[in-house]
Coordinates of C-alpha atoms and ligand atoms in Angstrom, one line a residue:
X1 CA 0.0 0.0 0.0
X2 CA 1.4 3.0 -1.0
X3 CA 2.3 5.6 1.9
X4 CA 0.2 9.1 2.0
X5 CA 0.4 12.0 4.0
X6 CA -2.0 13.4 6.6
X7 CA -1.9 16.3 8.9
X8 CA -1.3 15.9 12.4
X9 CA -4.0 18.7 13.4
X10 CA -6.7 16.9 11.6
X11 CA -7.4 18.4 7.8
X12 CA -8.8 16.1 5.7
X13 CA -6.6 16.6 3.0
X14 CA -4.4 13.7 1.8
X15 CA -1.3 14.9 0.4
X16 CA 1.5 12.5 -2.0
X17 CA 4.6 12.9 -0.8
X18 CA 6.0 15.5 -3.0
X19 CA 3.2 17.4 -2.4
X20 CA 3.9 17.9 1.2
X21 CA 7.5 18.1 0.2
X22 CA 6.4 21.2 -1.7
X23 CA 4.1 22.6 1.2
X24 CA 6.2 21.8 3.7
X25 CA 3.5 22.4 6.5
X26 CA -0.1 21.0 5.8
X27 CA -2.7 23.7 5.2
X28 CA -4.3 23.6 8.6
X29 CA -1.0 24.2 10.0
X30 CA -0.3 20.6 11.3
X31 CA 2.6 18.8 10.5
X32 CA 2.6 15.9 7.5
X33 CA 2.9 12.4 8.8
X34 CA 2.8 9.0 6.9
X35 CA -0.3 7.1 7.4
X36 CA 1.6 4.0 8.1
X37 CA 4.8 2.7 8.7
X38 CA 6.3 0.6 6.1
X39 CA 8.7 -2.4 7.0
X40 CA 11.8 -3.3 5.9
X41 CA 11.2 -5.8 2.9
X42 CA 15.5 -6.8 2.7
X43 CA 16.6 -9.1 5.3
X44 CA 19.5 -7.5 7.5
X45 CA 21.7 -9.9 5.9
X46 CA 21.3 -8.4 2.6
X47 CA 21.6 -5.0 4.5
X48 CA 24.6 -5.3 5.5
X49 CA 26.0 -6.5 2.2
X50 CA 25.2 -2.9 0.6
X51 CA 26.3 0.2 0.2
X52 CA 25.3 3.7 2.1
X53 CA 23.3 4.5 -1.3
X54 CA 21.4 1.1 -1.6
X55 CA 20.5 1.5 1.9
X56 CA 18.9 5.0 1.4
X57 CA 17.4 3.6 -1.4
X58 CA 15.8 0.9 0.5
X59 CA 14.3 3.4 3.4
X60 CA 13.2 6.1 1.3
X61 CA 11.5 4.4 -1.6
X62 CA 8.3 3.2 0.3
X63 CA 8.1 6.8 1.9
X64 CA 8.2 8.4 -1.5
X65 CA 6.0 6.3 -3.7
X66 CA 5.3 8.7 -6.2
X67 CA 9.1 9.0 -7.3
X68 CA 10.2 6.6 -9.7
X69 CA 13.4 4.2 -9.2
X70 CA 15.4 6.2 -11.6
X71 CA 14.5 9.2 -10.1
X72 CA 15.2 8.3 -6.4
X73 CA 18.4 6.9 -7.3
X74 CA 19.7 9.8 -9.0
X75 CA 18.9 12.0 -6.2
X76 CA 20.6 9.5 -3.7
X77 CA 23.9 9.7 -6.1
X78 CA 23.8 13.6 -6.3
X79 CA 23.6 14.0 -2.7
X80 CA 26.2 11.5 -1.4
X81 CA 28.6 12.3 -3.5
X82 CA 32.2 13.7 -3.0
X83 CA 30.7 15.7 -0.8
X84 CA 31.3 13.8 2.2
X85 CA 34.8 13.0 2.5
X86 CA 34.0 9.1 3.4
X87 CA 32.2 6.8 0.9
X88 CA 30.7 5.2 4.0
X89 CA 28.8 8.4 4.5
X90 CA 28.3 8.1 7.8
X91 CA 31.2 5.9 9.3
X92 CA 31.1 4.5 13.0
X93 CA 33.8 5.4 15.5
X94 CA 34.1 2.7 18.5
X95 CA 35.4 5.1 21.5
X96 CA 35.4 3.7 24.8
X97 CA 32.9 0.9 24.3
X98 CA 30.3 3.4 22.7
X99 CA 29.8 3.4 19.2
X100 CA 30.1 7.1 17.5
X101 CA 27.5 7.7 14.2
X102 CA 29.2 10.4 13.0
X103 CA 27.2 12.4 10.8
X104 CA 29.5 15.3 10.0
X105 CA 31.4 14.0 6.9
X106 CA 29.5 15.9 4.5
X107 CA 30.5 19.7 3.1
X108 CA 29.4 21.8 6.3
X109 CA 30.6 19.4 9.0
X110 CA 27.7 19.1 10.6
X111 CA 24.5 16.6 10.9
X112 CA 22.4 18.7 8.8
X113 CA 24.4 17.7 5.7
X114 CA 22.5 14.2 5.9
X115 CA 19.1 15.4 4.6
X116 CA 20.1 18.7 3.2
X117 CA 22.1 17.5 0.7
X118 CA 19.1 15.5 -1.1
X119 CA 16.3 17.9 -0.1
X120 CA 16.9 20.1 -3.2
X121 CA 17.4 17.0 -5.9
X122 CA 14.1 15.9 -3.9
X123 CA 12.1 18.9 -3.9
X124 CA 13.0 19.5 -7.5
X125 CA 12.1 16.3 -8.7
X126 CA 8.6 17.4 -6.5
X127 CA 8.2 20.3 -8.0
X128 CA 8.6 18.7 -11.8
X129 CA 5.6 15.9 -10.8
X130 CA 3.1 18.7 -9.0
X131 CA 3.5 20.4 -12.3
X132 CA 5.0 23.3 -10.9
X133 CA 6.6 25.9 -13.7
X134 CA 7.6 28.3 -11.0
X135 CA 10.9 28.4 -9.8
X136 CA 11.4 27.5 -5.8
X137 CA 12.9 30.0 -4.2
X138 CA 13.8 28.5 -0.5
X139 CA 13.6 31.5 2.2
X140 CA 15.4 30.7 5.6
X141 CA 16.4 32.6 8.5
X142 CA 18.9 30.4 10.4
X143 CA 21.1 30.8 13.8
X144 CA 23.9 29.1 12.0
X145 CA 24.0 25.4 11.1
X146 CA 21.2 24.9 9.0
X147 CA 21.8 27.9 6.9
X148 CA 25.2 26.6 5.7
X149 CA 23.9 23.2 5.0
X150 CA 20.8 24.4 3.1
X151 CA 22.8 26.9 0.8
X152 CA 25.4 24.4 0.2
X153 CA 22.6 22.1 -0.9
X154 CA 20.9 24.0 -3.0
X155 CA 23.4 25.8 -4.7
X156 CA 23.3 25.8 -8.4
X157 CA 20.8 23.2 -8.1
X158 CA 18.2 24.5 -11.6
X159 CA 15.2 25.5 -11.0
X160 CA 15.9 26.5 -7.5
X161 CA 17.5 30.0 -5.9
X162 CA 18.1 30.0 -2.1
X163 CA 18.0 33.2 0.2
X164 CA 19.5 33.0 3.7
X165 CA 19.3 35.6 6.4
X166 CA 21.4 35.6 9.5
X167 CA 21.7 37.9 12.5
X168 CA 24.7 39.2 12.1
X169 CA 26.3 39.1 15.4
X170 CA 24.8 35.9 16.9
X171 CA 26.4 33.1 14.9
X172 CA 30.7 32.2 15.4
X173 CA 33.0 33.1 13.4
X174 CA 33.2 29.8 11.4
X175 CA 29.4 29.9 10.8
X176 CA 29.6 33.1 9.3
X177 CA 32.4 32.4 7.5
X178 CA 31.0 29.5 5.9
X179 CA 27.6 30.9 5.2
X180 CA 29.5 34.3 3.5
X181 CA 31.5 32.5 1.1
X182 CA 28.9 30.2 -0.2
X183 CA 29.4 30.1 -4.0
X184 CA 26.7 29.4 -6.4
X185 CA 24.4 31.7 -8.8
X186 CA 21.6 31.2 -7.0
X187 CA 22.5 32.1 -4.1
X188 CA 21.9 35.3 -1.3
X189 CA 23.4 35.8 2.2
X190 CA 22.3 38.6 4.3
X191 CA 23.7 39.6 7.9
X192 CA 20.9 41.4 9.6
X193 CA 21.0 43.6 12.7
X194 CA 18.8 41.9 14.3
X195 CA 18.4 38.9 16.2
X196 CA 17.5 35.0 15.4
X197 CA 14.1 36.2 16.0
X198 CA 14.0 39.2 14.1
X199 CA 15.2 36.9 11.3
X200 CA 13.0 34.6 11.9
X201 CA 10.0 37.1 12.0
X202 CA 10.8 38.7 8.9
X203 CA 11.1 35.8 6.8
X204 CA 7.3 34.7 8.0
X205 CA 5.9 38.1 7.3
X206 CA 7.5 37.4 3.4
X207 CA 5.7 33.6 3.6
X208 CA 2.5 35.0 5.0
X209 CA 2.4 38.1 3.0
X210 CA -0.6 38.1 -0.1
X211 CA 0.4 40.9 -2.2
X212 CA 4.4 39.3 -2.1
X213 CA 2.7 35.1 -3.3
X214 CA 1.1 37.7 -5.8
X215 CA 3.9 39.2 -7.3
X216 CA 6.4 36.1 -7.2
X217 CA 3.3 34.6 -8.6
X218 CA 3.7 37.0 -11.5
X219 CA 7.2 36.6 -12.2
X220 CA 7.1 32.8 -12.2
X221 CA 8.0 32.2 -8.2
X222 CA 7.1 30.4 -5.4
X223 CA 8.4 30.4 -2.0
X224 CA 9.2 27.3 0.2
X225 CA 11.0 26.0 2.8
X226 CA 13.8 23.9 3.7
X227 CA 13.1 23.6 7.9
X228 CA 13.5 20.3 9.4
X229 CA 9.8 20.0 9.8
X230 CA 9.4 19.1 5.9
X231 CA 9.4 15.3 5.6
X232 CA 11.8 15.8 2.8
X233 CA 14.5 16.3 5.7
X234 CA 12.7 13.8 7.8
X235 CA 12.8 10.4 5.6
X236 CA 16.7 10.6 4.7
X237 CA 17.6 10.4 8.1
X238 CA 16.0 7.2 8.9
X239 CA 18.8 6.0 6.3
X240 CA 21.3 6.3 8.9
X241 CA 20.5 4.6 11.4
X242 CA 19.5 1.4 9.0
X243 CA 22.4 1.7 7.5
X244 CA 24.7 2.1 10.9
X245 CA 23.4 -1.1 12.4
X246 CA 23.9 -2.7 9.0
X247 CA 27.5 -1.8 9.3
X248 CA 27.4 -3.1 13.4
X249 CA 26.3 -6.5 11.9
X250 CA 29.1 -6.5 9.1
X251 CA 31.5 -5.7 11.3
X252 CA 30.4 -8.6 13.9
X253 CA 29.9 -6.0 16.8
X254 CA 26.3 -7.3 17.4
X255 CA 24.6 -10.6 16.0
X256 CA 21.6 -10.7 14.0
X257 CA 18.1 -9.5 16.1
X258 CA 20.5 -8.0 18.9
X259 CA 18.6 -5.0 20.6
X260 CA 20.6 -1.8 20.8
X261 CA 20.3 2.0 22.6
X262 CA 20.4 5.0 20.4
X263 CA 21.4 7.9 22.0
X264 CA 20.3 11.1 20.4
X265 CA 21.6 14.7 21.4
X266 CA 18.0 16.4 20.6
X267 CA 16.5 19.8 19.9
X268 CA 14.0 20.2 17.5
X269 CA 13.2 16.5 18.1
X270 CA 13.9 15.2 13.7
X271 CA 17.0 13.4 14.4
X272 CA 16.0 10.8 17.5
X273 CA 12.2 10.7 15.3
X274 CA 14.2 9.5 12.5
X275 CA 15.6 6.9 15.0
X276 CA 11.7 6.0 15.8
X277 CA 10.9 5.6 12.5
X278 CA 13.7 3.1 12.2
X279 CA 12.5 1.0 15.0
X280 CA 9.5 0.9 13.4
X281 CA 10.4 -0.4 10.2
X282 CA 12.6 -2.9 11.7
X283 CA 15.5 -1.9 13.9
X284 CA 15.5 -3.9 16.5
X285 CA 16.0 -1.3 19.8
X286 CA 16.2 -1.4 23.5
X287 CA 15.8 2.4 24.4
X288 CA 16.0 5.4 22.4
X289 CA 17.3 7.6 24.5
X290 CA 16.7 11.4 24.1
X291 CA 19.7 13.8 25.3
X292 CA 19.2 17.4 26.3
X293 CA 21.5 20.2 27.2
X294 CA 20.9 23.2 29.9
X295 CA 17.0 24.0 28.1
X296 CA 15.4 20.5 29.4
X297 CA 12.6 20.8 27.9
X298 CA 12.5 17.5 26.7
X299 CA 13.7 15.3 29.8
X300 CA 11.3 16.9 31.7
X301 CA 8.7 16.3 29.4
X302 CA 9.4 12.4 29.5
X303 CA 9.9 12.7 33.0
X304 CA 6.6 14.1 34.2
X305 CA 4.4 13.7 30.9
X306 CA 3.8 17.9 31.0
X307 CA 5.5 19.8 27.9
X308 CA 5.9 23.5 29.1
X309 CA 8.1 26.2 27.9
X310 CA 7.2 28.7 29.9
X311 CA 10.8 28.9 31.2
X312 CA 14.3 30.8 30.7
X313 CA 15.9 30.2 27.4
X314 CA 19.3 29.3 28.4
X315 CA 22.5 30.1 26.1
X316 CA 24.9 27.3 25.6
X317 CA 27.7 25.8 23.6
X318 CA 25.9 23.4 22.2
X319 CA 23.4 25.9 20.5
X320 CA 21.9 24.0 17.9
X321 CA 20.4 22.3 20.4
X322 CA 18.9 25.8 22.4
X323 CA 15.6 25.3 21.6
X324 CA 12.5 25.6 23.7
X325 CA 9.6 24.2 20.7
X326 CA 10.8 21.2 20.0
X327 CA 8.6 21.0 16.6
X328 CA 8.7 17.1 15.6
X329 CA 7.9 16.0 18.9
X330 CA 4.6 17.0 17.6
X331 CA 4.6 13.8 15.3
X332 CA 5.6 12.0 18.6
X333 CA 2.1 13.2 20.3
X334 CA 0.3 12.1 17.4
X335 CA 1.7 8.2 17.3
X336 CA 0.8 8.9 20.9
X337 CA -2.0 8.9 20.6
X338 CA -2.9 6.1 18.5
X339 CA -2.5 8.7 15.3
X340 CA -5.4 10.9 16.9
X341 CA -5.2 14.2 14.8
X342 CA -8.2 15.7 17.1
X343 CA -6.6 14.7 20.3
X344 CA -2.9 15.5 18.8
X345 CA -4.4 19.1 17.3
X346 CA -6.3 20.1 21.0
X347 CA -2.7 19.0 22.9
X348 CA -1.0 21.5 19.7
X349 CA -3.7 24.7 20.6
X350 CA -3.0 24.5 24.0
X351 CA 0.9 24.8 23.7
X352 CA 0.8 28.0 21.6
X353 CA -2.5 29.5 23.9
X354 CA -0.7 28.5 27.2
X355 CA 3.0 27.3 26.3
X356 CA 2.3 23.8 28.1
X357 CA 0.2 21.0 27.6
X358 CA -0.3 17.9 30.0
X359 CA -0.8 14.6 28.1
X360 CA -2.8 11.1 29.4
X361 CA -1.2 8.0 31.1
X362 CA -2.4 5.8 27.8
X363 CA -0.2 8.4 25.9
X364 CA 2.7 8.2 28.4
X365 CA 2.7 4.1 27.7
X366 CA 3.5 4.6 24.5
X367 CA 6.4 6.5 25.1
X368 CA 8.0 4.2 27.7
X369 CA 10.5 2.9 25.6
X370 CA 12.1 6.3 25.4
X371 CA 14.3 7.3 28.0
X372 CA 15.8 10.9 28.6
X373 CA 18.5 12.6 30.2
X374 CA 20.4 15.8 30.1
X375 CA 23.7 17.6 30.9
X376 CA 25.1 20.4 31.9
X377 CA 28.2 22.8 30.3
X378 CA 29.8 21.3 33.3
X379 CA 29.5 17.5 32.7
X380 CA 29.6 18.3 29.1
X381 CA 33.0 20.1 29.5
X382 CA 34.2 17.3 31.4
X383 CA 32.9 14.3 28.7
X384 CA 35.2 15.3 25.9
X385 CA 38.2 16.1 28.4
X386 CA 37.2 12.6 29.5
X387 CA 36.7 10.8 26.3
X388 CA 39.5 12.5 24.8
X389 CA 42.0 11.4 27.7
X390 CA 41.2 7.9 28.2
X391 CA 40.7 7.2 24.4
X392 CA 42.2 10.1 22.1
X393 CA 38.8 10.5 20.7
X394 CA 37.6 14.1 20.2
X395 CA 33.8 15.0 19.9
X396 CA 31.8 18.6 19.9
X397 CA 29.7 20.0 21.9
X398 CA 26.5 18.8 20.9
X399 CA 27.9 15.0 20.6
X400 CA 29.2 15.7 24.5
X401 CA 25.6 16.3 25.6
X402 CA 24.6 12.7 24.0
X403 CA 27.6 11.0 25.7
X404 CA 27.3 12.5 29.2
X405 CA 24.1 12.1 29.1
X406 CA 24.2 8.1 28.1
X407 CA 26.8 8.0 31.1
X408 CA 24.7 9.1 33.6
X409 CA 22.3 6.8 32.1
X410 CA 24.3 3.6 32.4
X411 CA 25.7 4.6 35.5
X412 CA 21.8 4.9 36.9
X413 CA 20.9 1.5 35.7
X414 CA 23.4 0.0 35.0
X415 CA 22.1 -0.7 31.5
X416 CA 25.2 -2.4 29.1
X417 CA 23.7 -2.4 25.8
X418 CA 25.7 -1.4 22.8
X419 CA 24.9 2.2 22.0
X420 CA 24.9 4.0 19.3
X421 CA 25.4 7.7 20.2
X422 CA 24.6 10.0 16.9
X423 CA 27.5 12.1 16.7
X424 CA 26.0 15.3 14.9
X425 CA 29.1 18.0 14.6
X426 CA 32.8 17.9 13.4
X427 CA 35.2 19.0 16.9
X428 CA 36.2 21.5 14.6
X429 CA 33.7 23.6 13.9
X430 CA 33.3 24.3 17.9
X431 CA 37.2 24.5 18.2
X432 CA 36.7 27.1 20.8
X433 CA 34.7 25.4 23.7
X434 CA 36.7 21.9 23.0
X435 CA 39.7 23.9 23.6
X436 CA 38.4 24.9 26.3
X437 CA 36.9 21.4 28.0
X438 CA 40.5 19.9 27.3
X439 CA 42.2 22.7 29.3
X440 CA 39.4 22.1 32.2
X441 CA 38.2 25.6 31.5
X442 CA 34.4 26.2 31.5
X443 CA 33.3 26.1 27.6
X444 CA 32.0 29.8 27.5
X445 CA 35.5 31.3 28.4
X446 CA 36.3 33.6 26.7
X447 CA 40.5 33.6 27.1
X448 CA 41.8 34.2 23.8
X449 CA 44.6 31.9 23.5
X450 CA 44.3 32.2 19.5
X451 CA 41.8 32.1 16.8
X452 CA 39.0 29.9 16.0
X453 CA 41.0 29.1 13.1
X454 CA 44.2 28.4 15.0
X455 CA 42.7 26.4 18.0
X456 CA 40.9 23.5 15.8
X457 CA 44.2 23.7 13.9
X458 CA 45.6 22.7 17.5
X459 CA 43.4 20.2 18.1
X460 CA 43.9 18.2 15.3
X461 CA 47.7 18.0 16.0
X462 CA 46.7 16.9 19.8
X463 CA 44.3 14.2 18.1
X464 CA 45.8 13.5 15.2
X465 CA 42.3 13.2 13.5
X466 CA 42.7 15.1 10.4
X467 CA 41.2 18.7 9.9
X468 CA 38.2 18.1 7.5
X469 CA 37.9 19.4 3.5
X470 CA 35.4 22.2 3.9
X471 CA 37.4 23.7 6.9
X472 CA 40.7 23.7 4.7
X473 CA 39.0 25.4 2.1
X474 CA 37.7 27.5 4.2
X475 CA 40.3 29.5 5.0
X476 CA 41.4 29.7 1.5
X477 CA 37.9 31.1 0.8
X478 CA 36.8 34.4 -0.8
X479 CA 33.9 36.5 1.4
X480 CA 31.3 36.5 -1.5
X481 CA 28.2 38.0 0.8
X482 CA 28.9 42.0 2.2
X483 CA 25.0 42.7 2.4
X484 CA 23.6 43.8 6.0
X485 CA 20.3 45.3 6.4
X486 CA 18.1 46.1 9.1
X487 CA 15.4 44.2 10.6
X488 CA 12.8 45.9 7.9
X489 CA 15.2 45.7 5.3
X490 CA 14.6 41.9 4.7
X491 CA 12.3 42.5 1.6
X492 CA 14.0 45.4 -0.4
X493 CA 16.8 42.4 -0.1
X494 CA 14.1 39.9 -1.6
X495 CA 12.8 41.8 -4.0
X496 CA 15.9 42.9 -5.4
X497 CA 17.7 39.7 -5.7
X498 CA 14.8 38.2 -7.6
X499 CA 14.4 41.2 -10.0
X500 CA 10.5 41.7 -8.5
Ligands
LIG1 C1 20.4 20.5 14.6 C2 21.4 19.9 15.5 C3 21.1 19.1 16.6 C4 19.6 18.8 17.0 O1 19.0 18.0 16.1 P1 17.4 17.9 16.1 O2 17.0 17.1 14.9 O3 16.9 19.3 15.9 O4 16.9 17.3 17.4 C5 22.1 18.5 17.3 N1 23.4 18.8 17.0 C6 23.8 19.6 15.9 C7 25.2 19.8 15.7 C8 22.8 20.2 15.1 O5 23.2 20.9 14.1

């Protein structure tokens, strides 16, 4: 039976998949979810014969089913290409009895790569079946990571032009760095004084704005968006996990059926629902486990079955992961609740009237085979000085929160199952705060021993893990992006780059 898409607030509408590719969010504002869960048809065996591309084949094709086999295929070669600096993709580090999927080999160095570098081949090949002549153009305020990945995806890609916004002052250096020398015709970078809000803000007044749909509509564009709500980020990340226990089995770490933990360092809740979505096609898994920093939303959530964000926001170093609406858990509630889209919608209404919603002991049931933890900049400091010390290993910020927080969680029930811990960023592209963890300084300090630049430089002579592609070319890199604007200056920029 093929797989359609349904909203998770309760509109009637059934979308194909490239259709809520295209959309992104379903009319009624709810998120698109398939309405079933397929199964793996190839044996694990066979799995772990095959490549990282006939893996993603295998996962994606039954969540896709109005793409063709040639099509598919040719997106799955464009993406993982030579891109990533592995042809495993996604290679598996064992480090002190834990086993690293790291996620980071692709051109920004960073876990975002994995489903941003086929979102563009995807939405294109969308946008050629839903008959649509106008060109995408792919709007996207971002506070760092997911702007670099989703420019370097879509660059040149035809048929596409990408426009990223940034507050100027709030991402690091390397972010900015990598999102202001992003080549490509297609392509617009603009600082703006203004925060990730503002940015934010400005680019959903553009979306929601009639007389703008009306004039792109005129000149033959149409706005979309690559966020990781869009089950065109979703579906390629279930690929990874297949394909990493796949590898586990080849490699004769695990047998055949054995039950492992994944360990997920989580903020907007897509990677560890990727993970679910594995389990439920087949991987056979003990406890996901969901991993927060400082902005616990999540593990107290889990803990007490109450979502509320009515709390501080708290800065860290791992800020990819400072979030307090988590937006995929939202497909969470909705399994929940035995794929309720009334129940799931009235739980949605009273988060954005109230900022909390309490869910029922049935739901909670479902959940039990998640477990969730979180760490602090302290524990997370300590981790990589840790890891690094007993095994030469080096890991970022964001990984640190997944492997403190799994440590905590054996040490607490003394659970030995072989982990997988998604490792989602390259050490190098938070040189600063691993610096400081090795030295036993708190991550935030701001000493300035050297640059960025100079420090990951450092650590890769102390780890002897090479310094990856994109940050060598980095520094070799011309700054192709000088615009700033203000905060109201976001759609002069628009309208100028696209000649409206
Ligand atoms: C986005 C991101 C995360 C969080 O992933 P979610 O899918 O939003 O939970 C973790 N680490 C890094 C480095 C990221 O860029």
């Amino acid at each position: 039976m093929e797989i359609l898409y349904r909203s998770t607030r309760g509109s009637r509408d059934i979308a194909s998949a490239s259709a809520a590719m295209l959309n992104g969010l379903a009319p009624d504002g709810g998120l698109y979810v398939p309405d079933h869960l397929p199964h793996l048809e190839k044996s694990w065996t066979e799995l772990a014969q095959m490549s990282y591309h006939g893996i993603a084949y295998e996962v994606m094709r039954p969540f896709l089913a109005d793409f063709s086999e040639k099509e598919l295929k040719a997106c799955i070669r464009a993406a993982y290409d030579k891109k990533f600096d592995t042809p495993q993709i996604a290679p598996i580090t064992k480090a002190d009895g834990r086993y690293f999927l790291e996620l980071w080999h692709g051109s920004t160095m960073a876990f975002k790569d994995m489903a941003l570098s086929i979102l563009p081949y995807l939405m294109a090949n969308a946008a050629h079946k839903q008959n649509e002549e106008r060109e995408i153009v792919i709007l996207t305020a971002t506070s760092g990571d997911t702007g670099k990945a989703a420019l370097a995806g879509f660059a040149d890609v035809p048929g596409t032009k990408i426009i990223v916004f940034y507050p100027k002052d709030g991402v690091s250096p390397i972010q900015e760095k990598q999102m202001v020398t992003q080549e490509g015709e297609n392509v617009l970078v603009v600082g703006i004084n203004g925060n990730f809000d503002d940015a934010q803000n400005g680019v959903k007044a553009l979306f929601t704005d009639e007389a703008e749909r009306e004039r792109m509509n005129r000149n033959m564009l149409r706005f979309s968006s690559a966020n990781s709500i869009n089950i065109g980020r979703l579906v390629p990340q279930i690929a990874y996990y297949i394909a990493a226990y796949a590898g586990m089995l080849r490699e004769g770490e695990i047998g055949n059926g054995y039950k492992i933990n994944i360990c997920v360092p989580t903020g907007n809740f897509g990677n560890i629902l990727a993970a679910y979505y594995a389990q439920w096609m087949g991987l056979p898994v003990n406890r996901l486990i969901c991993a927060s920093n400082s902005n616990k939303v999540l593990f107290d959530f889990f803990k007490t079955g109450t979502y509320d964000r009515n709390r501080e926001f708290i800065t860290t170093q791992s800020p990819s992961m400072d979030i307090l609406i988590s937006s995929n858990l939202e497909r969470l509630i909705y399994h929940a609740t035995g794929d309720s889209a009334e129940k799931c919608g009235a739980l949605m209404h009273q988060l954005s009237r109230d900022g909390r919603y309490d869910i029922s002991r049935e739901m909670a049931k479902e959940l039990t085979y998640f477990s969730a933890g979180y760490a602090t900049e302290e524990e997370c400091g300590k981790e990589i000085r840790t890891l690094f010390e007993d095994t030469g290993y080096l890991i970022d910020t964001h990984t640190a929160v997944g492997a403190a927080v799994h440590r905590k969680y054996v040490k607490e029930t003394g659970d030995d199952t072989a982990t997988l811990i998604a490792s989602t960023a390259s050490p190098y592209k938070f040189p600063r705060a691993v610096w400081n963890a090795l030295q036993g300084r708190a991550l935030a300090d701001r000493t300035q021993d050297a640059e960025d630049e100079q420090l990951a430089e450092q650590l890769s002579k102390m780890s002897g893990m090479p310094l990856p592609e994109p940050f060598l070319q980095l520094k070799r890199a011309r700054v192709r992006h000088k615009g700033v604007c203000e905060k109201d200056g976001m759609r002069a920029e628009v309208e100028r780059f696209l000649g409206l």
